[in-house]
């Protein structure tokens, strides 16, 4: 028994001459290290971004677009389907309702959507136009919300992402300071930006869509830089200046609601002794 124990100890101490055991590959279904977990998240977001630019796609196309092994892409997509972030039909994938719900909750300033909801509806009703709430993000105009009271005149284009030079985008770019990250600027832009800041309104006279004009005004919160812009879309036969005045009142109502939401609570009064 003594010899057996000694032999075992000697064998354990003897250096190995064969190839080392391969490092275990991270299993998407099991515990992950911080590095592996970051890689999985990057892969999942890459797949979601690829689906964002396609209506639907197969796993081979998505794996190639993201630089992922096909088996990895398939396993990630399978988990995203279970979470509702992706939908699968006949072997093809598309963005799921879970991403829609999350996307609708995004806002650049706390409470902005709630504060703008009622003034936006009133603006659309008062002007008979489509009213929009927008922000400027990564050089593009993002429509956070829109409403129209005249259902017989549908929105000419219901896209949520537009170029920066919409009326709402120009309002926000004018306050963004020198050199906003919106790409090449026309030579006339510095003068136009000054006029927008001085007048507090920007116009789009069929610059983005034929037959569609827009007047937009800034929405402020606590500082001097607007957190969003309010726009009214109409046809070329409407007076944009008059619509801008109505939009100013709606923007002022949103500003008042935002400041009320973020007003610090008064200190509690001590009980008199």
mmCIF file of C-alpha atoms in Angstrom:
data_model
loop_
_atom_site.group_PDB
_atom_site.id
_atom_site.type_symbol
_atom_site.label_atom_id
_atom_site.label_comp_id
_atom_site.label_asym_id
_atom_site.label_seq_id
_atom_site.Cartn_x
_atom_site.Cartn_y
_atom_site.Cartn_z
ATOM 1 C CA UNK A 1 0.000 0.000 0.000
ATOM 2 C CA UNK A 2 2.912 2.277 0.757
ATOM 3 C CA UNK A 3 4.474 1.611 -2.669
ATOM 4 C CA UNK A 4 1.167 2.365 -4.426
ATOM 5 C CA UNK A 5 0.794 5.705 -2.655
ATOM 6 C CA UNK A 6 4.381 6.666 -3.505
ATOM 7 C CA UNK A 7 3.902 5.709 -7.153
ATOM 8 C CA UNK A 8 0.762 7.786 -7.379
ATOM 9 C CA UNK A 9 2.503 10.795 -5.895
ATOM 10 C CA UNK A 10 5.458 10.362 -8.243
ATOM 11 C CA UNK A 11 3.152 10.139 -11.262
ATOM 12 C CA UNK A 12 1.323 13.282 -10.169
ATOM 13 C CA UNK A 13 4.593 15.155 -9.831
ATOM 14 C CA UNK A 14 5.992 13.964 -13.196
ATOM 15 C CA UNK A 15 5.762 16.712 -15.827
ATOM 16 C CA UNK A 16 3.268 16.168 -18.645
ATOM 17 C CA UNK A 17 4.667 15.675 -22.108
ATOM 18 C CA UNK A 18 1.413 15.624 -24.104
ATOM 19 C CA UNK A 19 -0.544 18.611 -25.435
ATOM 20 C CA UNK A 20 -2.426 20.682 -22.849
ATOM 21 C CA UNK A 21 -6.140 20.227 -22.426
ATOM 22 C CA UNK A 22 -8.092 22.625 -24.651
ATOM 23 C CA UNK A 23 -9.584 25.614 -22.878
ATOM 24 C CA UNK A 24 -13.325 25.166 -22.352
ATOM 25 C CA UNK A 25 -15.371 27.249 -24.755
ATOM 26 C CA UNK A 26 -18.062 29.396 -23.141
ATOM 27 C CA UNK A 27 -21.487 27.826 -23.287
ATOM 28 C CA UNK A 28 -24.241 30.308 -24.067
ATOM 29 C CA UNK A 29 -26.576 28.409 -21.781
ATOM 30 C CA UNK A 30 -24.182 28.194 -18.831
ATOM 31 C CA UNK A 31 -22.331 30.613 -16.548
ATOM 32 C CA UNK A 32 -20.118 33.100 -18.374
ATOM 33 C CA UNK A 33 -17.041 35.038 -17.405
ATOM 34 C CA UNK A 34 -17.157 38.810 -17.766
ATOM 35 C CA UNK A 35 -15.214 38.655 -21.044
ATOM 36 C CA UNK A 36 -17.326 35.858 -22.514
ATOM 37 C CA UNK A 37 -20.515 37.539 -21.376
ATOM 38 C CA UNK A 38 -19.468 40.766 -23.069
ATOM 39 C CA UNK A 39 -18.795 38.817 -26.262
ATOM 40 C CA UNK A 40 -22.233 37.221 -26.146
ATOM 41 C CA UNK A 41 -23.906 40.605 -25.656
ATOM 42 C CA UNK A 42 -21.943 42.088 -28.529
ATOM 43 C CA UNK A 43 -23.017 39.207 -30.756
ATOM 44 C CA UNK A 44 -26.668 39.567 -29.763
ATOM 45 C CA UNK A 45 -26.678 43.300 -30.406
ATOM 46 C CA UNK A 46 -24.895 42.798 -33.718
ATOM 47 C CA UNK A 47 -27.664 40.407 -34.784
ATOM 48 C CA UNK A 48 -30.365 42.868 -33.694
ATOM 49 C CA UNK A 49 -28.636 45.665 -35.597
ATOM 50 C CA UNK A 50 -28.413 43.470 -38.709
ATOM 51 C CA UNK A 51 -32.124 42.695 -38.430
ATOM 52 C CA UNK A 52 -32.859 46.397 -38.010
ATOM 53 C CA UNK A 53 -31.472 46.997 -41.504
ATOM 54 C CA UNK A 54 -33.437 44.094 -43.024
ATOM 55 C CA UNK A 55 -37.120 43.218 -42.884
ATOM 56 C CA UNK A 56 -36.211 39.598 -42.300
ATOM 57 C CA UNK A 57 -33.255 37.302 -42.966
ATOM 58 C CA UNK A 58 -32.022 33.750 -42.578
ATOM 59 C CA UNK A 59 -29.394 32.644 -40.119
ATOM 60 C CA UNK A 60 -26.703 32.279 -42.801
ATOM 61 C CA UNK A 61 -27.141 35.875 -43.976
ATOM 62 C CA UNK A 62 -27.171 37.200 -40.412
ATOM 63 C CA UNK A 63 -24.124 35.213 -39.344
ATOM 64 C CA UNK A 64 -22.183 36.471 -42.362
ATOM 65 C CA UNK A 65 -23.244 40.087 -41.767
ATOM 66 C CA UNK A 66 -22.136 39.960 -38.123
ATOM 67 C CA UNK A 67 -18.968 37.923 -38.587
ATOM 68 C CA UNK A 68 -20.278 35.145 -36.329
ATOM 69 C CA UNK A 69 -20.065 31.374 -36.723
ATOM 70 C CA UNK A 70 -23.380 30.059 -37.969
ATOM 71 C CA UNK A 71 -23.871 27.837 -34.900
ATOM 72 C CA UNK A 72 -23.259 30.800 -32.575
ATOM 73 C CA UNK A 73 -25.680 33.009 -34.520
ATOM 74 C CA UNK A 74 -28.314 30.276 -34.406
ATOM 75 C CA UNK A 75 -27.986 29.810 -30.635
ATOM 76 C CA UNK A 76 -28.105 33.574 -29.990
ATOM 77 C CA UNK A 77 -31.138 33.976 -32.237
ATOM 78 C CA UNK A 78 -32.844 31.093 -30.446
ATOM 79 C CA UNK A 79 -32.384 32.853 -27.101
ATOM 80 C CA UNK A 80 -33.560 36.178 -28.543
ATOM 81 C CA UNK A 81 -36.690 34.429 -29.834
ATOM 82 C CA UNK A 82 -37.404 33.085 -26.340
ATOM 83 C CA UNK A 83 -37.070 36.626 -24.942
ATOM 84 C CA UNK A 84 -39.431 38.074 -27.551
ATOM 85 C CA UNK A 85 -36.725 40.327 -29.007
ATOM 86 C CA UNK A 86 -36.772 38.370 -32.290
ATOM 87 C CA UNK A 87 -39.495 36.495 -34.153
ATOM 88 C CA UNK A 88 -38.916 33.371 -36.233
ATOM 89 C CA UNK A 89 -41.091 32.244 -39.130
ATOM 90 C CA UNK A 90 -40.302 29.572 -41.722
ATOM 91 C CA UNK A 91 -36.614 29.658 -40.839
ATOM 92 C CA UNK A 92 -36.311 33.437 -41.162
ATOM 93 C CA UNK A 93 -35.964 36.070 -38.442
ATOM 94 C CA UNK A 94 -37.203 39.596 -37.849
ATOM 95 C CA UNK A 95 -37.340 42.097 -34.986
ATOM 96 C CA UNK A 96 -39.872 41.009 -32.356
ATOM 97 C CA UNK A 97 -42.430 42.866 -30.235
ATOM 98 C CA UNK A 98 -40.121 42.897 -27.218
ATOM 99 C CA UNK A 99 -37.786 45.310 -28.967
ATOM 100 C CA UNK A 100 -40.721 47.519 -29.954
ATOM 101 C CA UNK A 101 -41.816 47.835 -26.327
ATOM 102 C CA UNK A 102 -38.301 48.678 -25.184
ATOM 103 C CA UNK A 103 -37.757 51.149 -28.014
ATOM 104 C CA UNK A 104 -40.972 52.992 -27.241
ATOM 105 C CA UNK A 105 -39.725 53.599 -23.713
ATOM 106 C CA UNK A 106 -36.571 55.424 -24.774
ATOM 107 C CA UNK A 107 -36.432 59.168 -24.208
ATOM 108 C CA UNK A 108 -33.518 61.601 -23.961
ATOM 109 C CA UNK A 109 -34.875 63.412 -20.910
ATOM 110 C CA UNK A 110 -36.756 61.905 -17.937
ATOM 111 C CA UNK A 111 -40.518 62.412 -18.147
ATOM 112 C CA UNK A 112 -40.440 63.991 -21.614
ATOM 113 C CA UNK A 113 -42.965 61.631 -23.200
ATOM 114 C CA UNK A 114 -45.465 61.987 -20.363
ATOM 115 C CA UNK A 115 -45.122 65.776 -20.244
ATOM 116 C CA UNK A 116 -45.621 66.100 -24.016
ATOM 117 C CA UNK A 117 -48.558 63.740 -24.442
ATOM 118 C CA UNK A 118 -51.434 66.142 -23.728
ATOM 119 C CA UNK A 119 -49.915 69.299 -25.299
ATOM 120 C CA UNK A 120 -49.133 67.278 -28.432
ATOM 121 C CA UNK A 121 -52.760 66.149 -28.784
ATOM 122 C CA UNK A 122 -54.029 69.689 -28.181
ATOM 123 C CA UNK A 123 -51.622 71.093 -30.755
ATOM 124 C CA UNK A 124 -52.838 68.653 -33.415
ATOM 125 C CA UNK A 125 -56.469 69.453 -32.571
ATOM 126 C CA UNK A 126 -55.941 73.228 -32.608
ATOM 127 C CA UNK A 127 -54.088 73.289 -35.930
ATOM 128 C CA UNK A 128 -55.725 70.380 -37.756
ATOM 129 C CA UNK A 129 -52.240 69.116 -38.610
ATOM 130 C CA UNK A 130 -49.941 66.289 -37.617
ATOM 131 C CA UNK A 131 -47.942 67.251 -34.528
ATOM 132 C CA UNK A 132 -44.598 65.609 -33.780
ATOM 133 C CA UNK A 133 -42.140 65.449 -30.892
ATOM 134 C CA UNK A 134 -38.571 64.869 -32.053
ATOM 135 C CA UNK A 135 -34.953 64.776 -30.900
ATOM 136 C CA UNK A 136 -31.630 64.919 -32.721
ATOM 137 C CA UNK A 137 -29.547 61.788 -32.170
ATOM 138 C CA UNK A 138 -26.306 60.821 -33.931
ATOM 139 C CA UNK A 139 -26.983 63.258 -36.744
ATOM 140 C CA UNK A 140 -30.542 62.154 -37.445
ATOM 141 C CA UNK A 141 -33.991 63.365 -36.472
ATOM 142 C CA UNK A 142 -35.813 60.765 -34.357
ATOM 143 C CA UNK A 143 -39.598 61.065 -34.023
ATOM 144 C CA UNK A 144 -40.480 60.145 -30.439
ATOM 145 C CA UNK A 145 -44.212 60.709 -30.810
ATOM 146 C CA UNK A 146 -46.743 61.991 -33.325
ATOM 147 C CA UNK A 147 -50.469 62.565 -33.353
ATOM 148 C CA UNK A 148 -53.062 63.701 -35.877
ATOM 149 C CA UNK A 149 -56.741 64.504 -35.392
ATOM 150 C CA UNK A 150 -57.806 64.452 -39.053
ATOM 151 C CA UNK A 151 -57.727 60.744 -39.893
ATOM 152 C CA UNK A 152 -58.877 61.482 -43.436
ATOM 153 C CA UNK A 153 -55.442 63.026 -44.067
ATOM 154 C CA UNK A 154 -52.945 60.291 -43.198
ATOM 155 C CA UNK A 155 -49.350 61.083 -42.335
ATOM 156 C CA UNK A 156 -47.485 61.303 -45.664
ATOM 157 C CA UNK A 157 -44.665 59.133 -44.345
ATOM 158 C CA UNK A 158 -44.647 57.393 -40.967
ATOM 159 C CA UNK A 159 -40.910 56.791 -40.730
ATOM 160 C CA UNK A 160 -39.384 57.451 -37.319
ATOM 161 C CA UNK A 161 -35.888 58.379 -38.551
ATOM 162 C CA UNK A 162 -35.255 61.368 -40.815
ATOM 163 C CA UNK A 163 -32.297 63.480 -41.956
ATOM 164 C CA UNK A 164 -31.103 66.223 -39.618
ATOM 165 C CA UNK A 165 -32.413 69.029 -41.850
ATOM 166 C CA UNK A 166 -36.085 68.554 -40.999
ATOM 167 C CA UNK A 167 -37.562 71.585 -39.245
ATOM 168 C CA UNK A 168 -37.362 69.845 -35.851
ATOM 169 C CA UNK A 169 -33.818 68.687 -36.589
ATOM 170 C CA UNK A 170 -32.709 72.178 -37.593
ATOM 171 C CA UNK A 171 -34.099 73.632 -34.358
ATOM 172 C CA UNK A 172 -31.994 71.239 -32.289
ATOM 173 C CA UNK A 173 -28.900 71.535 -34.493
ATOM 174 C CA UNK A 174 -29.006 75.325 -34.136
ATOM 175 C CA UNK A 175 -28.589 75.010 -30.361
ATOM 176 C CA UNK A 176 -26.058 72.189 -30.549
ATOM 177 C CA UNK A 177 -23.108 74.564 -30.728
ATOM 178 C CA UNK A 178 -20.374 74.754 -33.353
ATOM 179 C CA UNK A 179 -19.755 71.660 -35.438
ATOM 180 C CA UNK A 180 -22.654 69.393 -34.464
ATOM 181 C CA UNK A 181 -22.072 65.789 -35.553
ATOM 182 C CA UNK A 182 -24.487 65.885 -38.450
ATOM 183 C CA UNK A 183 -22.167 65.578 -41.411
ATOM 184 C CA UNK A 184 -21.327 68.166 -44.059
ATOM 185 C CA UNK A 185 -23.174 71.446 -43.562
ATOM 186 C CA UNK A 186 -24.285 73.855 -46.281
ATOM 187 C CA UNK A 187 -22.419 77.164 -46.390
ATOM 188 C CA UNK A 188 -25.599 79.011 -45.459
ATOM 189 C CA UNK A 189 -26.093 76.987 -42.266
ATOM 190 C CA UNK A 190 -24.261 79.272 -39.763
ATOM 191 C CA UNK A 191 -26.458 82.231 -40.742
ATOM 192 C CA UNK A 192 -29.591 80.087 -40.690
ATOM 193 C CA UNK A 193 -28.682 78.720 -37.254
ATOM 194 C CA UNK A 194 -28.365 82.263 -35.906
ATOM 195 C CA UNK A 195 -31.794 83.159 -37.310
ATOM 196 C CA UNK A 196 -33.326 80.053 -35.739
ATOM 197 C CA UNK A 197 -31.881 80.850 -32.311
ATOM 198 C CA UNK A 198 -33.008 84.466 -32.524
ATOM 199 C CA UNK A 199 -36.544 83.724 -33.732
ATOM 200 C CA UNK A 200 -37.014 80.444 -31.855
ATOM 201 C CA UNK A 201 -38.485 78.686 -34.884
ATOM 202 C CA UNK A 202 -37.291 76.683 -37.894
ATOM 203 C CA UNK A 203 -39.103 75.956 -41.134
ATOM 204 C CA UNK A 204 -39.044 73.192 -43.696
ATOM 205 C CA UNK A 205 -40.663 74.250 -46.944
ATOM 206 C CA UNK A 206 -40.801 70.987 -48.893
ATOM 207 C CA UNK A 207 -37.082 70.452 -48.328
ATOM 208 C CA UNK A 208 -37.522 66.857 -47.153
ATOM 209 C CA UNK A 209 -40.815 65.699 -48.682
ATOM 210 C CA UNK A 210 -42.579 67.192 -51.675
ATOM 211 C CA UNK A 211 -45.896 68.709 -50.658
ATOM 212 C CA UNK A 212 -45.070 68.678 -46.930
ATOM 213 C CA UNK A 213 -44.040 71.758 -44.928
ATOM 214 C CA UNK A 214 -43.238 72.040 -41.243
ATOM 215 C CA UNK A 215 -42.749 74.648 -38.544
ATOM 216 C CA UNK A 216 -40.827 73.603 -35.430
ATOM 217 C CA UNK A 217 -40.009 75.183 -32.061
ATOM 218 C CA UNK A 218 -37.680 74.107 -29.230
ATOM 219 C CA UNK A 219 -38.791 72.438 -26.007
ATOM 220 C CA UNK A 220 -36.707 73.437 -23.000
ATOM 221 C CA UNK A 221 -36.454 71.885 -19.557
ATOM 222 C CA UNK A 222 -34.067 73.235 -16.937
ATOM 223 C CA UNK A 223 -31.244 74.650 -19.070
ATOM 224 C CA UNK A 224 -30.810 76.860 -22.100
ATOM 225 C CA UNK A 225 -30.362 73.975 -24.534
ATOM 226 C CA UNK A 226 -33.591 72.375 -25.817
ATOM 227 C CA UNK A 227 -34.227 68.738 -24.937
ATOM 228 C CA UNK A 228 -36.610 68.189 -27.884
ATOM 229 C CA UNK A 229 -38.454 69.990 -30.653
ATOM 230 C CA UNK A 230 -42.142 70.267 -31.429
ATOM 231 C CA UNK A 231 -43.244 70.340 -35.060
ATOM 232 C CA UNK A 232 -46.457 70.748 -37.052
ATOM 233 C CA UNK A 233 -46.663 69.182 -40.514
ATOM 234 C CA UNK A 234 -48.952 70.631 -43.134
ATOM 235 C CA UNK A 235 -49.290 71.402 -46.812
ATOM 236 C CA UNK A 236 -47.727 74.320 -48.694
ATOM 237 C CA UNK A 237 -51.010 76.262 -48.613
ATOM 238 C CA UNK A 238 -50.850 76.852 -44.831
ATOM 239 C CA UNK A 239 -49.200 79.830 -43.115
ATOM 240 C CA UNK A 240 -46.308 78.321 -41.191
ATOM 241 C CA UNK A 241 -45.766 81.448 -39.086
ATOM 242 C CA UNK A 242 -49.249 81.154 -37.589
ATOM 243 C CA UNK A 243 -48.727 77.450 -36.860
ATOM 244 C CA UNK A 244 -45.417 78.270 -35.185
ATOM 245 C CA UNK A 245 -47.131 80.579 -32.681
ATOM 246 C CA UNK A 246 -49.564 77.818 -31.699
ATOM 247 C CA UNK A 247 -46.651 75.384 -31.413
ATOM 248 C CA UNK A 248 -44.847 77.808 -29.073
ATOM 249 C CA UNK A 249 -47.717 77.641 -26.597
ATOM 250 C CA UNK A 250 -47.679 73.844 -26.676
ATOM 251 C CA UNK A 251 -43.901 73.788 -26.168
ATOM 252 C CA UNK A 252 -44.273 76.165 -23.220
ATOM 253 C CA UNK A 253 -46.807 73.801 -21.643
ATOM 254 C CA UNK A 254 -44.350 70.907 -21.995
ATOM 255 C CA UNK A 255 -41.558 72.978 -20.451
ATOM 256 C CA UNK A 256 -43.788 73.892 -17.498
ATOM 257 C CA UNK A 257 -44.703 70.233 -16.941
ATOM 258 C CA UNK A 258 -41.051 69.132 -17.089
ATOM 259 C CA UNK A 259 -39.939 71.767 -14.597
ATOM 260 C CA UNK A 260 -42.768 70.808 -12.275
ATOM 261 C CA UNK A 261 -41.713 67.151 -12.424
ATOM 262 C CA UNK A 262 -38.099 67.927 -11.590
ATOM 263 C CA UNK A 263 -38.723 70.611 -8.975
ATOM 264 C CA UNK A 264 -37.056 69.577 -5.683
ATOM 265 C CA UNK A 265 -39.484 68.704 -2.903
ATOM 266 C CA UNK A 266 -39.663 71.255 -0.068
ATOM 267 C CA UNK A 267 -37.850 70.328 3.122
ATOM 268 C CA UNK A 268 -40.079 68.882 5.807
ATOM 269 C CA UNK A 269 -40.842 71.304 8.621
ATOM 270 C CA UNK A 270 -39.694 70.228 12.046
ATOM 271 C CA UNK A 271 -42.273 69.745 14.765
ATOM 272 C CA UNK A 272 -42.276 72.672 17.229
ATOM 273 C CA UNK A 273 -41.130 71.762 20.651
#
